[in-house]
Each structure stands twice: as structure tokens, then as C-alpha cells.
Amino acid sequence: MHADLAVFRHLYGASGLWLWAMAALTIVGSGWALIPIAALTAFERTREHALRLIALLVGVAVTVFSIKMLVGRARPCGSLAHVHALVFSAPHDPSFPSGHAAGAFAVAAFVAFEARVHPFAKIALFVIAAGIAISRVVLGVHFPSDIVAGAILGTLSSAVYFATRRSFARKERNEARTAGIL
């Protein structure tokens, strides 16, 4: 807990352009990001990928909410003296784990596993996800351990999703071979 507070105190309380950059990253990592993802369902080429990502993000959101209700950790802006939420009003749900971090890292990992894009684009998505996560500490609404847990949860959720998907695909291919279809 001491390291968590030390890192929090180091990151919290930015001002000027850095504060507004963090606010912008928080907006990018919020639920509003589902709008462009949902828009991808309109195109046949991206529909299946977008629907899979939406399903993954719904699962991540349900998991985050469930853990938040079980753990019930107070946010720094509600539990530490002289700390308040910056730029936006303080969320009312518990702090642990960070939903922004979980969602951002789930998207980054999903693209890393699913998309055929340049490796630098994949790295850039993880850098953006880290920025989104860090923004939550800078703005005073999460402890560093909240965002680390969210990042791990989002990344592992994508990994489990793809491992499960590959397993089912392999099983279907084996059944098709057995049935003489392939």
C-alpha cells in the first residue's frame, strides 16, 4: 500500500496541457469509445470483428463491475485528504479495478490477437491504453494498483477469449474431419 500511495502522489495533480491531455485520454477510454466500434458493424468487412470486440467488452465490463462490488475499495478522491477528482466529477462506483484500464487493454490485446496490422500499430494501441490507465491516476479517481489490475484483467480477458475461440475452431475442424466433411 505504501508504494501504491507513493506512485499515486507522484502522478496526481497535474496542471496545464498535461492535465488536459490526461482528460482527453480518459474520454477516449470511456464508454463513448463504443460508438465508433459499433459503427464498424455497418460494414460487412469489419462486422464480425466489431461484434466480437463488443461482446468481449461487455464481458469485461460485467467482470469489472462484479469485482468492484465485491472489493468495494474507495477511490482516492473519496478517501485521501486533499485529493479530489480533477476535470470531471468523481465516479460513484468503487475504485478497484479500473474499468477504463480494463477496457483499453482489452481493445489493445484484441487488436494484437485479431487484426492484421503493422506491429507498430499494435504497440501504439498498448501505449494509448497505458495513457488511458495513467490518466485515471492523474485525475485522482484511481490508485495505481487499480489500473494495474484493470490492465491485467483486460489483457487476460482477450487472451482467454482467443484461446477459447481457437479451441472451439480446432474442435469443429476435428469433428468435420471425423465426419468426412473436410
mmCIF file of C-alpha atoms in Angstrom:
data_model
loop_
_atom_site.group_PDB
_atom_site.id
_atom_site.type_symbol
_atom_site.label_atom_id
_atom_site.label_comp_id
_atom_site.label_asym_id
_atom_site.label_seq_id
_atom_site.Cartn_x
_atom_site.Cartn_y
_atom_site.Cartn_z
ATOM 1 C CA MET A 1 0.000 0.000 0.000
ATOM 2 C CA HIS A 2 2.912 2.367 0.685
ATOM 3 C CA ALA A 3 4.227 2.040 -2.901
ATOM 4 C CA ASP A 4 0.684 2.477 -4.243
ATOM 5 C CA LEU A 5 0.317 5.774 -2.351
ATOM 6 C CA ALA A 6 3.792 6.959 -3.305
ATOM 7 C CA VAL A 7 3.141 6.405 -7.015
ATOM 8 C CA PHE A 8 -0.304 7.986 -6.682
ATOM 9 C CA ARG A 9 1.122 11.111 -5.042
ATOM 10 C CA HIS A 10 3.772 11.349 -7.758
ATOM 11 C CA LEU A 11 1.245 11.203 -10.620
ATOM 12 C CA TYR A 12 -1.732 13.043 -9.125
ATOM 13 C CA GLY A 13 -2.262 16.748 -9.503
ATOM 14 C CA ALA A 14 -1.053 17.635 -12.966
ATOM 15 C CA SER A 15 -1.851 21.010 -14.442
ATOM 16 C CA GLY A 16 -1.897 22.812 -17.760
ATOM 17 C CA LEU A 17 -1.580 20.948 -21.028
ATOM 18 C CA TRP A 18 -0.641 17.662 -19.307
ATOM 19 C CA LEU A 19 -3.908 17.735 -17.321
ATOM 20 C CA TRP A 20 -5.962 18.328 -20.460
ATOM 21 C CA ALA A 21 -4.113 15.549 -22.306
ATOM 22 C CA MET A 22 -4.996 13.203 -19.448
ATOM 23 C CA ALA A 23 -8.637 14.345 -19.582
ATOM 24 C CA ALA A 24 -8.696 13.636 -23.329
ATOM 25 C CA LEU A 25 -7.284 10.140 -22.780
ATOM 26 C CA THR A 26 -9.917 9.468 -20.128
ATOM 27 C CA ILE A 27 -12.633 10.412 -22.624
ATOM 28 C CA VAL A 28 -11.090 8.142 -25.275
ATOM 29 C CA GLY A 29 -11.116 5.276 -22.761
ATOM 30 C CA SER A 30 -14.690 5.808 -21.629
ATOM 31 C CA GLY A 31 -17.826 4.080 -22.849
ATOM 32 C CA TRP A 32 -18.101 6.633 -25.650
ATOM 33 C CA ALA A 33 -15.420 4.660 -27.475
ATOM 34 C CA LEU A 34 -18.056 2.013 -28.176
ATOM 35 C CA ILE A 35 -19.723 4.345 -30.691
ATOM 36 C CA PRO A 36 -17.035 4.026 -33.387
ATOM 37 C CA ILE A 37 -16.662 0.331 -32.598
ATOM 38 C CA ALA A 38 -20.422 -0.144 -33.029
ATOM 39 C CA ALA A 39 -20.243 1.831 -36.285
ATOM 40 C CA LEU A 40 -17.894 -0.844 -37.638
ATOM 41 C CA THR A 41 -20.825 -3.287 -37.566
ATOM 42 C CA ALA A 42 -22.304 -1.392 -40.521
ATOM 43 C CA PHE A 43 -19.591 -2.687 -42.842
ATOM 44 C CA GLU A 44 -19.523 -6.312 -43.907
ATOM 45 C CA ARG A 45 -15.712 -6.402 -43.840
ATOM 46 C CA THR A 46 -15.487 -5.341 -40.167
ATOM 47 C CA ARG A 47 -18.834 -6.524 -38.787
ATOM 48 C CA GLU A 48 -17.692 -9.848 -37.338
ATOM 49 C CA HIS A 49 -14.616 -8.328 -35.687
ATOM 50 C CA ALA A 50 -16.634 -5.444 -34.235
ATOM 51 C CA LEU A 51 -19.288 -7.776 -32.831
ATOM 52 C CA ARG A 52 -16.604 -9.950 -31.241
ATOM 53 C CA LEU A 53 -14.949 -6.900 -29.689
ATOM 54 C CA ILE A 54 -18.266 -5.595 -28.376
ATOM 55 C CA ALA A 55 -19.022 -8.995 -26.833
ATOM 56 C CA LEU A 56 -15.575 -9.042 -25.233
ATOM 57 C CA LEU A 57 -16.018 -5.507 -23.842
ATOM 58 C CA VAL A 58 -19.437 -6.361 -22.404
ATOM 59 C CA GLY A 59 -17.876 -9.369 -20.665
ATOM 60 C CA VAL A 60 -15.034 -7.218 -19.341
ATOM 61 C CA ALA A 61 -17.488 -4.579 -18.088
ATOM 62 C CA VAL A 62 -19.570 -7.185 -16.251
ATOM 63 C CA THR A 63 -16.421 -8.664 -14.694
ATOM 64 C CA VAL A 64 -15.102 -5.234 -13.645
ATOM 65 C CA PHE A 65 -18.455 -4.273 -12.121
ATOM 66 C CA SER A 66 -18.668 -7.578 -10.229
ATOM 67 C CA ILE A 67 -15.163 -7.207 -8.802
ATOM 68 C CA LYS A 68 -15.833 -3.577 -7.859
ATOM 69 C CA MET A 69 -18.923 -4.647 -5.897
ATOM 70 C CA LEU A 70 -17.037 -7.469 -4.163
ATOM 71 C CA VAL A 71 -13.955 -5.421 -3.236
ATOM 72 C CA GLY A 72 -15.649 -2.075 -2.581
ATOM 73 C CA ARG A 73 -12.420 -0.063 -2.465
ATOM 74 C CA ALA A 74 -12.918 3.675 -2.022
ATOM 75 C CA ARG A 75 -11.473 5.974 -4.658
ATOM 76 C CA PRO A 76 -8.524 8.197 -3.755
ATOM 77 C CA CYS A 77 -10.671 11.302 -4.266
ATOM 78 C CA GLY A 78 -13.054 9.929 -1.641
ATOM 79 C CA SER A 79 -10.554 8.521 0.822
ATOM 80 C CA LEU A 80 -7.430 10.697 0.850
ATOM 81 C CA ALA A 81 -7.233 14.143 2.387
ATOM 82 C CA HIS A 82 -6.587 16.968 -0.077
ATOM 83 C CA VAL A 83 -7.354 14.765 -3.081
ATOM 84 C CA HIS A 84 -10.269 15.495 -5.354
ATOM 85 C CA ALA A 85 -11.275 14.430 -8.829
ATOM 86 C CA LEU A 86 -9.753 16.724 -11.434
ATOM 87 C CA VAL A 87 -11.590 17.986 -14.546
ATOM 88 C CA PHE A 88 -14.568 15.607 -14.203
ATOM 89 C CA SER A 89 -16.814 14.810 -11.268
ATOM 90 C CA ALA A 90 -15.840 11.822 -9.173
ATOM 91 C CA PRO A 91 -17.372 8.490 -10.183
ATOM 92 C CA HIS A 92 -19.702 6.954 -7.592
ATOM 93 C CA ASP A 93 -18.730 3.312 -8.015
ATOM 94 C CA PRO A 94 -15.831 1.650 -6.183
ATOM 95 C CA SER A 95 -12.270 2.068 -7.383
ATOM 96 C CA PHE A 96 -10.841 -1.449 -7.844
ATOM 97 C CA PRO A 97 -10.248 -2.423 -10.639
ATOM 98 C CA SER A 98 -10.177 0.379 -13.205
ATOM 99 C CA GLY A 99 -12.764 -0.151 -15.910
ATOM 100 C CA HIS A 100 -11.012 2.338 -18.184
ATOM 101 C CA ALA A 101 -7.759 0.376 -17.933
ATOM 102 C CA ALA A 102 -9.516 -2.970 -18.377
ATOM 103 C CA GLY A 103 -11.384 -1.807 -21.466
ATOM 104 C CA ALA A 104 -8.397 -0.068 -23.044
ATOM 105 C CA PHE A 105 -6.098 -3.058 -22.591
ATOM 106 C CA ALA A 106 -8.825 -5.459 -23.752
ATOM 107 C CA VAL A 107 -9.109 -3.476 -27.002
ATOM 108 C CA ALA A 108 -5.326 -3.314 -27.455
ATOM 109 C CA ALA A 109 -4.942 -7.053 -26.850
ATOM 110 C CA PHE A 110 -7.940 -7.852 -29.073
ATOM 111 C CA VAL A 111 -6.361 -5.946 -31.966
ATOM 112 C CA ALA A 112 -2.984 -7.565 -31.257
ATOM 113 C CA PHE A 113 -4.549 -11.029 -31.479
ATOM 114 C CA GLU A 114 -7.189 -10.414 -34.152
ATOM 115 C CA ALA A 115 -6.061 -7.775 -36.618
ATOM 116 C CA ARG A 116 -3.528 -7.940 -39.375
ATOM 117 C CA VAL A 117 -1.981 -4.558 -38.728
ATOM 118 C CA HIS A 118 1.587 -3.356 -38.553
ATOM 119 C CA PRO A 119 3.354 -4.265 -35.276
ATOM 120 C CA PHE A 120 3.918 -0.548 -34.597
ATOM 121 C CA ALA A 121 0.141 -0.018 -34.692
ATOM 122 C CA LYS A 122 -0.264 -2.751 -32.088
ATOM 123 C CA ILE A 123 2.413 -1.171 -29.906
ATOM 124 C CA ALA A 124 0.755 2.225 -30.331
ATOM 125 C CA LEU A 125 -2.535 0.792 -29.059
ATOM 126 C CA PHE A 126 -0.838 -0.514 -25.922
ATOM 127 C CA VAL A 127 0.836 2.874 -25.399
ATOM 128 C CA ILE A 128 -2.568 4.575 -25.728
ATOM 129 C CA ALA A 129 -4.072 2.015 -23.321
ATOM 130 C CA ALA A 130 -1.312 2.793 -20.814
ATOM 131 C CA GLY A 131 -2.005 6.506 -21.233
ATOM 132 C CA ILE A 132 -5.705 5.955 -20.617
ATOM 133 C CA ALA A 133 -4.901 3.958 -17.484
ATOM 134 C CA ILE A 134 -2.418 6.519 -16.156
ATOM 135 C CA SER A 135 -4.904 9.326 -16.815
ATOM 136 C CA ARG A 136 -7.195 7.834 -14.184
ATOM 137 C CA VAL A 137 -4.486 8.221 -11.519
ATOM 138 C CA VAL A 138 -3.512 11.701 -12.689
ATOM 139 C CA LEU A 139 -7.162 12.767 -12.437
ATOM 140 C CA GLY A 140 -7.398 11.439 -8.864
ATOM 141 C CA VAL A 141 -10.005 8.740 -9.385
ATOM 142 C CA HIS A 142 -7.857 5.580 -9.176
ATOM 143 C CA PHE A 143 -4.896 4.234 -7.285
ATOM 144 C CA PRO A 144 -2.044 2.772 -9.378
ATOM 145 C CA SER A 145 -2.944 -0.765 -8.239
ATOM 146 C CA ASP A 146 -6.464 -0.222 -9.653
ATOM 147 C CA ILE A 147 -5.107 0.487 -13.105
ATOM 148 C CA VAL A 148 -2.578 -2.359 -12.971
ATOM 149 C CA ALA A 149 -5.374 -4.772 -12.037
ATOM 150 C CA GLY A 150 -7.563 -3.362 -14.820
ATOM 151 C CA ALA A 151 -4.763 -3.707 -17.369
ATOM 152 C CA ILE A 152 -4.137 -7.307 -16.369
ATOM 153 C CA LEU A 153 -7.859 -8.098 -16.391
ATOM 154 C CA GLY A 154 -8.372 -6.595 -19.853
ATOM 155 C CA THR A 155 -5.341 -8.282 -21.365
ATOM 156 C CA LEU A 156 -6.135 -11.670 -19.817
ATOM 157 C CA SER A 157 -9.772 -11.404 -20.900
ATOM 158 C CA SER A 158 -8.677 -11.005 -24.516
ATOM 159 C CA ALA A 159 -6.174 -13.847 -24.194
ATOM 160 C CA VAL A 160 -8.781 -16.194 -22.692
ATOM 161 C CA TYR A 161 -11.315 -15.161 -25.341
ATOM 162 C CA PHE A 162 -8.909 -16.007 -28.168
ATOM 163 C CA ALA A 163 -7.677 -19.238 -26.588
ATOM 164 C CA THR A 164 -11.292 -20.342 -26.188
ATOM 165 C CA ARG A 165 -12.132 -19.298 -29.752
ATOM 166 C CA ARG A 166 -9.153 -21.228 -31.147
ATOM 167 C CA SER A 167 -10.071 -24.273 -29.095
ATOM 168 C CA PHE A 168 -13.631 -24.273 -30.425
ATOM 169 C CA ALA A 169 -12.406 -23.774 -34.008
ATOM 170 C CA ARG A 170 -9.953 -26.680 -33.631
ATOM 171 C CA LYS A 171 -12.718 -28.876 -32.190
ATOM 172 C CA GLU A 172 -15.036 -28.028 -35.095
ATOM 173 C CA ARG A 173 -12.304 -28.837 -37.646
ATOM 174 C CA ASN A 174 -11.625 -32.187 -35.946
ATOM 175 C CA GLU A 175 -15.330 -33.026 -35.892
ATOM 176 C CA ALA A 176 -15.615 -32.096 -39.567
ATOM 177 C CA ARG A 177 -12.653 -34.355 -40.417
ATOM 178 C CA THR A 178 -14.162 -37.184 -38.405
ATOM 179 C CA ALA A 179 -17.467 -36.768 -40.194
ATOM 180 C CA GLY A 180 -15.659 -36.791 -43.555
ATOM 181 C CA ILE A 181 -16.629 -33.248 -44.443
ATOM 182 C CA LEU A 182 -13.035 -31.995 -44.844
#
